[in-house]
Tab-separated table of C-alpha atoms and ligand atoms in Angstrom:
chain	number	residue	atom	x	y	z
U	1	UNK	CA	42.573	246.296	180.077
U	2	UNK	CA	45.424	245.470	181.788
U	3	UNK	CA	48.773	248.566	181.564
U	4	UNK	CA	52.683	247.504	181.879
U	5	UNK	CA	54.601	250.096	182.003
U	6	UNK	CA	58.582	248.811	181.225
U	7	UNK	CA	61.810	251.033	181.340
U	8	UNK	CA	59.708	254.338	180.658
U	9	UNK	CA	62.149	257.277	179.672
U	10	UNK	CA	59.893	260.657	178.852
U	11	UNK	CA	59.851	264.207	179.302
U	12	UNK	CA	59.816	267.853	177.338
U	13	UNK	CA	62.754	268.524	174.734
U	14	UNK	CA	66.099	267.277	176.369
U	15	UNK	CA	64.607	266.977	179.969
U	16	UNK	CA	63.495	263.840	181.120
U	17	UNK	CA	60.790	263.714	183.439
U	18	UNK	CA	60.422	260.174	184.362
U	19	UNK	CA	63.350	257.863	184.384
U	20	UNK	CA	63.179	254.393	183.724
U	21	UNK	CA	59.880	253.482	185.679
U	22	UNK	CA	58.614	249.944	185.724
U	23	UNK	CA	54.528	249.615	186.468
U	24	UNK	CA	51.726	247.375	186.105
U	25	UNK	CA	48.265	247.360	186.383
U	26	UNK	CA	45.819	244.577	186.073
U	27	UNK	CA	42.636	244.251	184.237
U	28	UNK	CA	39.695	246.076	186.618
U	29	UNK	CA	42.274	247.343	189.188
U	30	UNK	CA	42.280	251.509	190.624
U	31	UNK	CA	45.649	252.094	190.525
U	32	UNK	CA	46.422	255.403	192.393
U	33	UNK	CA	49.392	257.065	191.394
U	34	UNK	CA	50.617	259.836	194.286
U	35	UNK	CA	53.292	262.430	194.767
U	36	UNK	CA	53.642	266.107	195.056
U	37	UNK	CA	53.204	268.834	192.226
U	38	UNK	CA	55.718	268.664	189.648
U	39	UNK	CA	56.553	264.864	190.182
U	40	UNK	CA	55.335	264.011	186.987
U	41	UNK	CA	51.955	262.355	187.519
U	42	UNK	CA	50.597	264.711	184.572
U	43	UNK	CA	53.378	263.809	182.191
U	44	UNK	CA	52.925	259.947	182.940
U	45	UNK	CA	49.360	260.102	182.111
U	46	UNK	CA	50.484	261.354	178.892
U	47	UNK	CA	52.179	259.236	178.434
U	48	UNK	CA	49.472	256.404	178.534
U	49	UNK	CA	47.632	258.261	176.693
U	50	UNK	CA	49.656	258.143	173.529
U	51	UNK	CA	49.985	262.293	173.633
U	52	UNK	CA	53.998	261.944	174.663
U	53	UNK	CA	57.049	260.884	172.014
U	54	UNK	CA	58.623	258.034	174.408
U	55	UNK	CA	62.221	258.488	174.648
U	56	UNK	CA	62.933	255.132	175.813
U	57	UNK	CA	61.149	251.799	177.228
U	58	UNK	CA	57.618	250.986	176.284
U	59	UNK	CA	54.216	250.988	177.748
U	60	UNK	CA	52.046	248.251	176.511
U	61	UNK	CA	48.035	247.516	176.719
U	62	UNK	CA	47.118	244.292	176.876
U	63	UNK	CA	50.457	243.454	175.345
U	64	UNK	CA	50.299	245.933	172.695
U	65	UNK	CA	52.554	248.998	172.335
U	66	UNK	CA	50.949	252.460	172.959
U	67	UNK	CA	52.091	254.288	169.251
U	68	UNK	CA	49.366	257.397	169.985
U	69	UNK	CA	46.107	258.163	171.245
U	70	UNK	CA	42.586	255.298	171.156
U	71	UNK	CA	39.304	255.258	172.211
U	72	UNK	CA	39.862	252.926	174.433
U	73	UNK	CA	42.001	255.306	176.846
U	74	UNK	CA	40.349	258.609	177.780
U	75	UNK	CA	41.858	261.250	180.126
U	76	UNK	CA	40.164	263.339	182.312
U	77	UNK	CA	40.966	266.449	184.076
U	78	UNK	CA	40.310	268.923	186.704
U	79	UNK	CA	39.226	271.194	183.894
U	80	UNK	CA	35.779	269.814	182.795
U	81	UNK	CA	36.139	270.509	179.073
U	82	UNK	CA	32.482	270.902	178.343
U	83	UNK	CA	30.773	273.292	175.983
U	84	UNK	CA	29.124	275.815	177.656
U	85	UNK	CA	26.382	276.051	175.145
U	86	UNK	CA	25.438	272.811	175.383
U	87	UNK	CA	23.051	271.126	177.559
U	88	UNK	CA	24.483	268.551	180.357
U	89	UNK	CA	22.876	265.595	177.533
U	90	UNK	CA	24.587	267.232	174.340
U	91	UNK	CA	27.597	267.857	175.656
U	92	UNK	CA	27.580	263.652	176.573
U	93	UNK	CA	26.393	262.911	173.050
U	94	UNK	CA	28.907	264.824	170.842
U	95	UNK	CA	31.674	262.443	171.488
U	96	UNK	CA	29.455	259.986	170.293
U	97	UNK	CA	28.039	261.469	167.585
U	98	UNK	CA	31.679	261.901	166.602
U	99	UNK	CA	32.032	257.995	166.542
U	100	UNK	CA	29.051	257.610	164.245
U	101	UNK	CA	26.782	256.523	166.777
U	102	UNK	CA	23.293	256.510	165.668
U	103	UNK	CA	21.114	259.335	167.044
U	104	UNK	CA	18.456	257.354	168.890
U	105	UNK	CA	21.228	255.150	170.867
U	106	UNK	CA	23.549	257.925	171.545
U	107	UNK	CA	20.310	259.717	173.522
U	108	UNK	CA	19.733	256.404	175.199
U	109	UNK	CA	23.297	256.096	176.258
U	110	UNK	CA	23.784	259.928	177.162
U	111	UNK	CA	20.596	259.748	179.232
U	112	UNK	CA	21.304	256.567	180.722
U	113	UNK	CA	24.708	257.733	181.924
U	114	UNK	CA	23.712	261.051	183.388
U	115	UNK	CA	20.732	259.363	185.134
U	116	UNK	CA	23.336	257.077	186.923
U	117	UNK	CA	25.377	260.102	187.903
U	118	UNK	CA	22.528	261.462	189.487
U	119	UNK	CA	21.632	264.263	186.815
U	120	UNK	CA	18.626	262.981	185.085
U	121	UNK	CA	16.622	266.025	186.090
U	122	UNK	CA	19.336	268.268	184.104
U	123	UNK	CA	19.740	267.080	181.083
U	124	UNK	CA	18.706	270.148	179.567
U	125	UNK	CA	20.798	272.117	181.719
U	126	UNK	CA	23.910	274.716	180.149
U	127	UNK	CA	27.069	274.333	182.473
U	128	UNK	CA	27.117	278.030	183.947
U	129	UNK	CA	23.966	276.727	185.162
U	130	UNK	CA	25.091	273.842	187.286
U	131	UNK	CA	27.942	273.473	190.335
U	132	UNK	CA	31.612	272.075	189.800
U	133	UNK	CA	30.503	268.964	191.088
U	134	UNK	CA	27.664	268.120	189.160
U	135	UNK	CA	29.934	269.476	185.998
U	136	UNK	CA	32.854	267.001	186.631
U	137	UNK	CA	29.192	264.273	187.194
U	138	UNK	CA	28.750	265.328	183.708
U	139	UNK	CA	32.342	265.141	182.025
U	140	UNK	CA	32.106	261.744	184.056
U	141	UNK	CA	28.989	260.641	182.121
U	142	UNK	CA	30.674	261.842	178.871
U	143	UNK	CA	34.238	259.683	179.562
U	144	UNK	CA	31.974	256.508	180.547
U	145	UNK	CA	29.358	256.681	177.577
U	146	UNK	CA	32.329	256.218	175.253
U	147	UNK	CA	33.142	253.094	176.774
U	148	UNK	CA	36.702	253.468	177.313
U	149	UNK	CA	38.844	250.142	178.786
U	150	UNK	CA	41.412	252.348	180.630
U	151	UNK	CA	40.499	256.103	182.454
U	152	UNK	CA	43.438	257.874	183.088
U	153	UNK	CA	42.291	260.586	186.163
U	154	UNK	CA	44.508	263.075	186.447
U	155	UNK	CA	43.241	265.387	189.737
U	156	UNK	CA	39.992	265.357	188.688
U	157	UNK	CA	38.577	266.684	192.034
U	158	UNK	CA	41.551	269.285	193.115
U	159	UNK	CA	38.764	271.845	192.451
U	160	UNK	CA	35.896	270.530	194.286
U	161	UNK	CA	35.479	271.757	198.151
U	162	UNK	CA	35.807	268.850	200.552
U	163	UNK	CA	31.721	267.244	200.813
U	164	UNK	CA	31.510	267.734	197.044
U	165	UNK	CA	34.566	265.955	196.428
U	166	UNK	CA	33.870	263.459	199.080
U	167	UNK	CA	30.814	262.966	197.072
U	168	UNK	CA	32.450	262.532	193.825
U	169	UNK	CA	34.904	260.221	195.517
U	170	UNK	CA	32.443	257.621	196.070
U	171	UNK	CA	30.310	257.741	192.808
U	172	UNK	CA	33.864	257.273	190.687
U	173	UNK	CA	34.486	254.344	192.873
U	174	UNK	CA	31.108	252.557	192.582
U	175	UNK	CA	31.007	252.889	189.164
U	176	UNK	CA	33.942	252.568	187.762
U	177	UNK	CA	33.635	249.117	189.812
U	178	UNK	CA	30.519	248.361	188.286
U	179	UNK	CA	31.751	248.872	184.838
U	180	UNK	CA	35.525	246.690	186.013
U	181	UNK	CA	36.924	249.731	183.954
U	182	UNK	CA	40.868	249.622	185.084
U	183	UNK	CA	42.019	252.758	186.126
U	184	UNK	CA	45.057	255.469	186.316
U	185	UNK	CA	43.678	258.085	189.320
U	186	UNK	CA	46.554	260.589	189.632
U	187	UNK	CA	46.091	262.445	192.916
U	188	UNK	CA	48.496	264.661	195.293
U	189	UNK	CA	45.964	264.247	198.149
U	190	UNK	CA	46.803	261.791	200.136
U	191	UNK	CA	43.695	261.121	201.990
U	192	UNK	CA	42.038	260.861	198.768
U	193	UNK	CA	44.713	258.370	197.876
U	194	UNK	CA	44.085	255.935	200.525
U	195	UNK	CA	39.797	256.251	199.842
U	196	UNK	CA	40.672	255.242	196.004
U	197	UNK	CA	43.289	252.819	195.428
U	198	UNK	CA	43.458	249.313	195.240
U	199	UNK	CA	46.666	250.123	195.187
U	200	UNK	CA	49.107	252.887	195.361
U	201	UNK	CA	52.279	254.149	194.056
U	202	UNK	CA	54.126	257.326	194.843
U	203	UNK	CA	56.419	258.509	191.982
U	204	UNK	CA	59.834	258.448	192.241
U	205	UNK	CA	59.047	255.670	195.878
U	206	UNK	CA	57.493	253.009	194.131
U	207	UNK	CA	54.541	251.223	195.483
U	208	UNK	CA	53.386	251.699	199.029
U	209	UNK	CA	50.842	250.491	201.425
U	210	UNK	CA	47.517	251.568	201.613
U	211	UNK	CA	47.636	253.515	205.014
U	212	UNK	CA	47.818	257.420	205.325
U	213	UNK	CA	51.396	256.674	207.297
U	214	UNK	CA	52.788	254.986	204.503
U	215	UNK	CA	52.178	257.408	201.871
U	216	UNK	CA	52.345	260.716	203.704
U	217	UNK	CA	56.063	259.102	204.620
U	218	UNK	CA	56.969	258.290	200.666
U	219	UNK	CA	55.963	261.750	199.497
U	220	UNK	CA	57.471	264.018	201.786
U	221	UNK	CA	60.525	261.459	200.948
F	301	ADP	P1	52.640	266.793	188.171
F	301	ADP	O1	51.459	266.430	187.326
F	301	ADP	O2	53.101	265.681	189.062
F	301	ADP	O3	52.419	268.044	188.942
F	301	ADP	P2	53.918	267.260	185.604
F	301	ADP	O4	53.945	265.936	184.955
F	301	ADP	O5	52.891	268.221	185.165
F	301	ADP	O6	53.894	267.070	187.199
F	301	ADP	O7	55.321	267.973	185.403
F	301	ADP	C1	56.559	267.334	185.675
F	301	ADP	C2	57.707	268.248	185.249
F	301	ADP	O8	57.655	268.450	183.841
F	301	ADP	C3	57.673	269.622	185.880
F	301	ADP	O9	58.988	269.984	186.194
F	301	ADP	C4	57.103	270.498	184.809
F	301	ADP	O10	57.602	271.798	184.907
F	301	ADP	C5	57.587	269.837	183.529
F	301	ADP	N1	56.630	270.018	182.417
F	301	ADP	C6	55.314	269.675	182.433
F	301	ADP	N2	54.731	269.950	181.255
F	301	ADP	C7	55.686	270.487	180.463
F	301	ADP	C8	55.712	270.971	179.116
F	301	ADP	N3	54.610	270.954	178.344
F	301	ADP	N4	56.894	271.450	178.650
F	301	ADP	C9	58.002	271.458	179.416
F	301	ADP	N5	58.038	271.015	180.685
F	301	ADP	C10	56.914	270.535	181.214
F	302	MG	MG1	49.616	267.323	187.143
């Protein structure tokens, strides 16, 4: 899916919080999008999203005008949004069951998923019962069982300590290759930026190399 963002105006009531910002993404690509708290990474993901009125400008998908929220684009957060009394495999099946997919393929696709991010021996597990990391494996397993086109990340890891996230880092990567699912990976961590992104932009300094010099430079401005 392939994201082209033109002339985007948006923000809260009369504020804007973006101003006229011009950005594309291509079909498969990790775009990283960087810059320190309050910037607006959060409200540009919204944007994309569909969950912001746009004040001015567009931002088209595959050519098509985003009016509101689709399948197709799914956000996730630092905050792992599962149910805590679920299981790790029913808390990847409800948004599926919520599509109307059939009971035996939803289990196959739920399993299947949490076996590839390394949680096949907890599928029974309740989240109190497992570590931040392997929750944010299983919100993971839940975003990628949908099948979404575009995955908007917005700081997914900020709560993870460093091997855990490092960890994390590297299964998002791999798979979300494997799967050539284009994606949105909002991050303040600049480090993290340069490990992710086939690219990177830094709000409000437009794109930038890949190097640590480059972007640490752009965000402190
Ligand atoms: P970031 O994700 O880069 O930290 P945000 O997009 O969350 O930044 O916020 C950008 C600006 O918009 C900040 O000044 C913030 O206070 C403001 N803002 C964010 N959410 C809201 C909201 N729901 N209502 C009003 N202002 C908001
Ligand atoms: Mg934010």
């Amino acid at each position: 899916m392939s994201v082209r963002i033109e002339g985007l105006t948006v923000g809260y009531g009369r504020s804007s919080v973006l101003r006229d910002l011009d950005l594309t993404i291509s079909d498969g690509e990790i775009l990283v999008v960087a810059g320190p708290s309050g910037c607006g990474k959060s409200t540009l993901l919204r944007a994309v999203a569909g969950l912001l009125p746009i004040v001015s400008g567009q931002v088209l998908v595959d050519g098509v005008p985003v009016r509101g929220t689709s399948r197709d684009r799914a956000l996730v957060f630092q905050d792992d949004g599962l149910l805590p009394w679920r299981s790790a495999l029913r808390n990847v099946e409800l948004p599926l069951a919520l599509q109307g997919v059939s009971k035996v393929e939803r289990r196959e696709r739920a399993r299947g998923w949490l076996d590839r991010v390394g949680l096949a021996a907890f599928e029974r597990y309740l989240p109190r019962e497992l570590s931040g990391g392997m929750r944010q494996r299983v919100q993971l397993a839940r975003t990628l069982a949908q099948g979404p086109r575009l995955v908007l990340m917005d700081e997914p890891f900020g709560a993870l300590d460093a091997r855990t996230r490092g960890a994390m880092q590297e299964l998002v990567v791999e798979v979300l290759r494997e799967t050539g699912t284009t994606t949105i990976f909002v991050t303040h961590d600049v480090d993290e930026a340069v490990l992710l992104g086939d690219r990177v932009v830094v709000l409000g300094a437009g794109e930038v190399d890949v190097r640590r010099e480059a972007i640490l430079a752009a965000v402190q401005g």
